[in-house]
């Protein structure tokens, strides 16, 4: 592997970790020696990469550092385009518009040959076939970002309505449905609400008392879900 490719692979690895990662772990994944990782980290730091840490303590790429867009591989472009087009067709209007804008921004900074590959219609997304939503999905996502409580009027599979106050922390996207994961004050436990069965939703001007990340971590542990699986 050329050194330039190895440096890019190292940056990509660092971007995947939210917490400091040891040089040994990086070396194992790259198939190089720990000493090589130390040299490559120092080289990246000299080139402007904002990497915190030191030997024996672990390394972390601080937020805000961007990889050059020219370095997208062909399959990375295909994955990016496929994901954005899926969101454009399957997401709510605000999310779909954001996906289109993001794709246009990526296209604007790519060189001509990569831009042509991005514009190729070789991977297609079929039409959405899901139930109609009565709830504003953008409002749900806003409440998750702001860690605010929601009041829901929820209709269960039997057609019975109930009023809930929940602490929303994630939305799961499945082939035909979207599911809100939240802590339910009524049940005093984690619950999953199909978004097409939410009849009404209102964000309260009150933050829930726990951190969203802590709720998500406990929920994953409860269900036995690996951190990188969802």
mmCIF file of C-alpha atoms in Angstrom:
data_model
loop_
_atom_site.group_PDB
_atom_site.id
_atom_site.type_symbol
_atom_site.label_atom_id
_atom_site.label_comp_id
_atom_site.label_asym_id
_atom_site.label_seq_id
_atom_site.Cartn_x
_atom_site.Cartn_y
_atom_site.Cartn_z
ATOM 1 C CA UNK A 1 0.000 0.000 0.000
ATOM 2 C CA UNK A 2 1.283 3.463 -0.927
ATOM 3 C CA UNK A 3 2.000 5.750 2.003
ATOM 4 C CA UNK A 4 -0.573 8.310 0.824
ATOM 5 C CA UNK A 5 -3.263 5.622 0.786
ATOM 6 C CA UNK A 6 -2.217 4.452 4.236
ATOM 7 C CA UNK A 7 -2.478 7.985 5.613
ATOM 8 C CA UNK A 8 -5.987 8.329 4.210
ATOM 9 C CA UNK A 9 -6.969 4.952 5.660
ATOM 10 C CA UNK A 10 -5.615 6.066 9.024
ATOM 11 C CA UNK A 11 -7.706 9.236 8.900
ATOM 12 C CA UNK A 12 -10.789 7.228 8.019
ATOM 13 C CA UNK A 13 -10.177 4.926 10.975
ATOM 14 C CA UNK A 14 -9.760 7.839 13.357
ATOM 15 C CA UNK A 15 -13.027 9.350 12.164
ATOM 16 C CA UNK A 16 -14.880 6.207 13.243
ATOM 17 C CA UNK A 17 -13.867 6.533 16.891
ATOM 18 C CA UNK A 18 -15.562 8.971 19.233
ATOM 19 C CA UNK A 19 -13.132 8.136 22.042
ATOM 20 C CA UNK A 20 -9.325 7.938 21.901
ATOM 21 C CA UNK A 21 -8.019 4.780 20.236
ATOM 22 C CA UNK A 22 -4.626 3.235 20.879
ATOM 23 C CA UNK A 23 -1.843 3.057 18.307
ATOM 24 C CA UNK A 24 -1.838 -0.728 18.716
ATOM 25 C CA UNK A 25 -5.522 -0.952 17.723
ATOM 26 C CA UNK A 26 -4.894 1.264 14.701
ATOM 27 C CA UNK A 27 -1.825 -0.758 13.725
ATOM 28 C CA UNK A 28 -3.774 -4.022 13.919
ATOM 29 C CA UNK A 29 -6.477 -2.707 11.600
ATOM 30 C CA UNK A 30 -4.016 -1.210 9.124
ATOM 31 C CA UNK A 31 -1.674 -4.178 9.150
ATOM 32 C CA UNK A 32 1.387 -2.090 10.048
ATOM 33 C CA UNK A 33 3.651 -1.682 13.069
ATOM 34 C CA UNK A 34 2.894 0.581 16.010
ATOM 35 C CA UNK A 35 6.020 2.577 15.140
ATOM 36 C CA UNK A 36 4.603 3.211 11.659
ATOM 37 C CA UNK A 37 1.365 4.490 13.203
ATOM 38 C CA UNK A 38 3.350 6.887 15.400
ATOM 39 C CA UNK A 39 5.193 8.216 12.341
ATOM 40 C CA UNK A 40 2.002 8.537 10.302
ATOM 41 C CA UNK A 41 0.188 10.354 13.125
ATOM 42 C CA UNK A 42 3.055 12.828 13.367
ATOM 43 C CA UNK A 43 2.992 13.320 9.595
ATOM 44 C CA UNK A 44 -0.741 13.986 9.570
ATOM 45 C CA UNK A 45 -0.405 16.457 12.433
ATOM 46 C CA UNK A 46 2.266 18.359 10.486
ATOM 47 C CA UNK A 47 -0.102 18.491 7.517
ATOM 48 C CA UNK A 48 -2.812 20.112 9.625
ATOM 49 C CA UNK A 49 -4.902 17.218 10.901
ATOM 50 C CA UNK A 50 -6.187 18.098 14.383
ATOM 51 C CA UNK A 51 -5.286 14.836 16.126
ATOM 52 C CA UNK A 52 -5.143 14.902 19.903
ATOM 53 C CA UNK A 53 -3.218 12.393 22.008
ATOM 54 C CA UNK A 54 0.214 10.930 22.437
ATOM 55 C CA UNK A 55 1.953 7.527 22.543
ATOM 56 C CA UNK A 56 0.567 5.371 25.325
ATOM 57 C CA UNK A 57 -2.567 7.498 25.735
ATOM 58 C CA UNK A 58 -4.459 6.972 22.477
ATOM 59 C CA UNK A 59 -5.406 9.284 19.631
ATOM 60 C CA UNK A 60 -8.555 11.104 18.612
ATOM 61 C CA UNK A 61 -9.363 13.146 15.501
ATOM 62 C CA UNK A 62 -11.103 16.284 16.712
ATOM 63 C CA UNK A 63 -14.359 17.354 15.030
ATOM 64 C CA UNK A 64 -14.154 19.692 12.079
ATOM 65 C CA UNK A 65 -11.320 18.119 10.097
ATOM 66 C CA UNK A 66 -12.467 17.240 6.569
ATOM 67 C CA UNK A 67 -10.914 14.780 4.180
ATOM 68 C CA UNK A 68 -10.262 16.077 0.660
ATOM 69 C CA UNK A 69 -13.320 15.220 -1.466
ATOM 70 C CA UNK A 70 -11.011 14.143 -4.331
ATOM 71 C CA UNK A 71 -10.162 11.041 -2.353
ATOM 72 C CA UNK A 72 -13.542 9.306 -2.658
ATOM 73 C CA UNK A 73 -13.193 5.818 -4.093
ATOM 74 C CA UNK A 74 -15.656 4.666 -6.759
ATOM 75 C CA UNK A 75 -17.597 2.418 -4.399
ATOM 76 C CA UNK A 76 -17.661 5.158 -1.746
ATOM 77 C CA UNK A 77 -19.337 7.449 -4.278
ATOM 78 C CA UNK A 78 -21.832 4.714 -5.145
ATOM 79 C CA UNK A 79 -22.631 4.191 -1.457
ATOM 80 C CA UNK A 80 -23.038 7.927 -0.937
ATOM 81 C CA UNK A 81 -25.326 8.366 -3.934
ATOM 82 C CA UNK A 82 -27.432 5.323 -3.082
ATOM 83 C CA UNK A 83 -27.927 6.495 0.503
ATOM 84 C CA UNK A 84 -28.834 10.045 -0.490
ATOM 85 C CA UNK A 85 -31.271 8.881 -3.164
ATOM 86 C CA UNK A 86 -32.883 6.488 -0.693
ATOM 87 C CA UNK A 87 -33.472 9.382 1.708
ATOM 88 C CA UNK A 88 -34.780 11.580 -1.115
ATOM 89 C CA UNK A 89 -37.447 8.975 -1.933
ATOM 90 C CA UNK A 90 -38.168 7.537 1.511
ATOM 91 C CA UNK A 91 -37.651 10.466 3.873
ATOM 92 C CA UNK A 92 -40.133 13.154 4.889
ATOM 93 C CA UNK A 93 -40.026 16.381 2.818
ATOM 94 C CA UNK A 94 -37.503 18.186 5.019
ATOM 95 C CA UNK A 95 -35.134 15.232 5.205
ATOM 96 C CA UNK A 96 -35.518 14.510 1.472
ATOM 97 C CA UNK A 97 -34.688 18.130 0.626
ATOM 98 C CA UNK A 98 -31.631 18.006 2.889
ATOM 99 C CA UNK A 99 -30.401 14.842 1.133
ATOM 100 C CA UNK A 100 -30.715 16.504 -2.271
ATOM 101 C CA UNK A 101 -28.854 19.588 -1.071
ATOM 102 C CA UNK A 102 -26.062 17.488 0.454
ATOM 103 C CA UNK A 103 -25.637 15.512 -2.770
ATOM 104 C CA UNK A 104 -25.439 18.742 -4.773
ATOM 105 C CA UNK A 105 -22.759 20.112 -2.444
ATOM 106 C CA UNK A 106 -20.672 16.963 -2.841
ATOM 107 C CA UNK A 107 -21.050 17.103 -6.628
ATOM 108 C CA UNK A 108 -19.928 20.738 -6.664
ATOM 109 C CA UNK A 109 -16.489 19.970 -5.226
ATOM 110 C CA UNK A 110 -15.714 16.742 -7.087
ATOM 111 C CA UNK A 111 -13.478 16.706 -10.173
ATOM 112 C CA UNK A 112 -15.214 16.078 -13.508
ATOM 113 C CA UNK A 113 -14.534 12.341 -13.746
ATOM 114 C CA UNK A 114 -15.838 11.629 -10.246
ATOM 115 C CA UNK A 115 -18.805 13.953 -10.729
ATOM 116 C CA UNK A 116 -19.842 11.969 -13.789
ATOM 117 C CA UNK A 117 -19.761 8.781 -11.737
ATOM 118 C CA UNK A 118 -21.845 10.446 -9.050
ATOM 119 C CA UNK A 119 -24.447 11.415 -11.654
ATOM 120 C CA UNK A 120 -24.606 7.935 -13.216
ATOM 121 C CA UNK A 121 -27.972 6.253 -12.591
ATOM 122 C CA UNK A 122 -26.548 2.763 -12.063
ATOM 123 C CA UNK A 123 -27.951 2.083 -8.573
ATOM 124 C CA UNK A 124 -31.678 2.777 -8.368
ATOM 125 C CA UNK A 125 -34.058 3.230 -5.446
ATOM 126 C CA UNK A 126 -37.593 1.975 -5.873
ATOM 127 C CA UNK A 127 -40.703 3.933 -4.899
ATOM 128 C CA UNK A 128 -41.655 4.133 -1.256
ATOM 129 C CA UNK A 129 -44.479 1.871 -0.100
ATOM 130 C CA UNK A 130 -45.282 2.864 3.437
ATOM 131 C CA UNK A 131 -48.266 4.085 5.465
ATOM 132 C CA UNK A 132 -49.171 7.758 5.564
ATOM 133 C CA UNK A 133 -47.842 9.769 8.499
ATOM 134 C CA UNK A 134 -50.064 11.979 10.624
ATOM 135 C CA UNK A 135 -47.078 13.205 12.636
ATOM 136 C CA UNK A 136 -44.457 15.721 11.531
ATOM 137 C CA UNK A 137 -41.270 13.644 11.418
ATOM 138 C CA UNK A 138 -39.126 16.783 11.382
ATOM 139 C CA UNK A 139 -40.653 17.740 14.747
ATOM 140 C CA UNK A 140 -39.729 14.324 16.146
ATOM 141 C CA UNK A 141 -36.127 14.729 15.011
ATOM 142 C CA UNK A 142 -35.980 18.240 16.462
ATOM 143 C CA UNK A 143 -37.142 16.929 19.840
ATOM 144 C CA UNK A 144 -34.462 14.219 19.745
ATOM 145 C CA UNK A 145 -31.726 16.750 18.943
ATOM 146 C CA UNK A 146 -32.902 19.106 21.693
ATOM 147 C CA UNK A 147 -33.527 16.261 24.169
ATOM 148 C CA UNK A 148 -37.036 17.497 24.895
ATOM 149 C CA UNK A 149 -40.005 15.540 26.168
ATOM 150 C CA UNK A 150 -42.891 14.779 23.812
ATOM 151 C CA UNK A 151 -46.562 14.240 24.448
ATOM 152 C CA UNK A 152 -48.013 11.619 22.133
ATOM 153 C CA UNK A 153 -51.470 10.426 21.293
ATOM 154 C CA UNK A 154 -50.671 6.865 20.225
ATOM 155 C CA UNK A 155 -53.003 4.350 18.603
ATOM 156 C CA UNK A 156 -52.041 0.729 19.218
ATOM 157 C CA UNK A 157 -52.612 -2.270 16.946
ATOM 158 C CA UNK A 158 -56.117 -2.765 18.421
ATOM 159 C CA UNK A 159 -57.114 0.801 17.576
ATOM 160 C CA UNK A 160 -57.060 2.024 21.184
ATOM 161 C CA UNK A 161 -55.613 5.498 21.851
ATOM 162 C CA UNK A 162 -53.428 6.396 24.817
ATOM 163 C CA UNK A 163 -51.684 9.566 25.953
ATOM 164 C CA UNK A 164 -47.975 9.275 26.635
ATOM 165 C CA UNK A 165 -45.142 11.515 27.750
ATOM 166 C CA UNK A 166 -41.902 10.154 26.331
ATOM 167 C CA UNK A 167 -38.207 10.939 26.129
ATOM 168 C CA UNK A 168 -37.304 10.404 22.457
ATOM 169 C CA UNK A 169 -33.746 9.401 21.598
ATOM 170 C CA UNK A 170 -33.779 7.646 18.196
ATOM 171 C CA UNK A 171 -35.811 6.921 15.065
ATOM 172 C CA UNK A 172 -35.381 3.578 13.316
ATOM 173 C CA UNK A 173 -35.923 3.435 9.553
ATOM 174 C CA UNK A 174 -37.209 0.112 8.249
ATOM 175 C CA UNK A 175 -38.379 -0.932 4.802
ATOM 176 C CA UNK A 176 -42.015 0.087 5.297
ATOM 177 C CA UNK A 177 -42.218 1.744 8.711
ATOM 178 C CA UNK A 178 -40.364 4.171 10.930
ATOM 179 C CA UNK A 179 -40.188 3.578 14.679
ATOM 180 C CA UNK A 180 -39.581 6.051 17.491
ATOM 181 C CA UNK A 181 -37.479 4.674 20.362
ATOM 182 C CA UNK A 182 -38.155 6.455 23.639
ATOM 183 C CA UNK A 183 -38.400 6.156 27.403
ATOM 184 C CA UNK A 184 -42.098 6.110 28.331
ATOM 185 C CA UNK A 185 -43.052 7.803 31.609
ATOM 186 C CA UNK A 186 -46.334 5.855 31.746
ATOM 187 C CA UNK A 187 -44.638 2.456 31.503
ATOM 188 C CA UNK A 188 -41.383 3.507 33.186
ATOM 189 C CA UNK A 189 -39.488 1.583 30.543
ATOM 190 C CA UNK A 190 -38.241 1.765 26.968
ATOM 191 C CA UNK A 191 -40.962 1.594 24.359
ATOM 192 C CA UNK A 192 -41.140 1.617 20.558
ATOM 193 C CA UNK A 193 -43.812 3.619 18.761
ATOM 194 C CA UNK A 194 -44.624 3.136 15.093
ATOM 195 C CA UNK A 195 -44.606 6.633 13.698
ATOM 196 C CA UNK A 196 -47.635 6.027 11.457
ATOM 197 C CA UNK A 197 -49.664 5.231 14.593
ATOM 198 C CA UNK A 198 -48.784 8.506 16.335
ATOM 199 C CA UNK A 199 -51.960 10.553 15.950
ATOM 200 C CA UNK A 200 -50.707 13.742 17.578
ATOM 201 C CA UNK A 201 -47.349 14.925 18.833
ATOM 202 C CA UNK A 202 -46.319 18.023 20.760
ATOM 203 C CA UNK A 203 -42.885 18.988 21.988
ATOM 204 C CA UNK A 204 -42.817 20.168 25.591
ATOM 205 C CA UNK A 205 -40.658 23.068 26.698
ATOM 206 C CA UNK A 206 -38.883 20.719 29.072
ATOM 207 C CA UNK A 207 -35.688 18.742 28.624
ATOM 208 C CA UNK A 208 -35.747 15.210 29.887
ATOM 209 C CA UNK A 209 -33.483 14.551 32.888
ATOM 210 C CA UNK A 210 -31.072 12.076 31.280
ATOM 211 C CA UNK A 211 -28.594 12.481 28.436
ATOM 212 C CA UNK A 212 -29.701 11.145 25.064
ATOM 213 C CA UNK A 213 -26.453 9.191 24.656
ATOM 214 C CA UNK A 214 -26.982 7.486 28.020
ATOM 215 C CA UNK A 215 -30.509 6.444 27.064
ATOM 216 C CA UNK A 216 -29.306 5.114 23.733
ATOM 217 C CA UNK A 217 -26.488 3.167 25.391
ATOM 218 C CA UNK A 218 -28.797 1.607 27.994
ATOM 219 C CA UNK A 219 -31.373 0.747 25.316
ATOM 220 C CA UNK A 220 -28.723 -1.028 23.233
ATOM 221 C CA UNK A 221 -27.499 -2.956 26.260
ATOM 222 C CA UNK A 222 -31.054 -3.955 27.162
ATOM 223 C CA UNK A 223 -31.684 -5.298 23.652
ATOM 224 C CA UNK A 224 -28.201 -6.736 23.177
ATOM 225 C CA UNK A 225 -27.463 -4.477 20.200
ATOM 226 C CA UNK A 226 -23.836 -3.743 19.344
ATOM 227 C CA UNK A 227 -22.904 -0.048 19.292
ATOM 228 C CA UNK A 228 -22.079 -0.141 15.570
ATOM 229 C CA UNK A 229 -25.146 -2.143 14.548
ATOM 230 C CA UNK A 230 -27.706 0.672 14.755
#
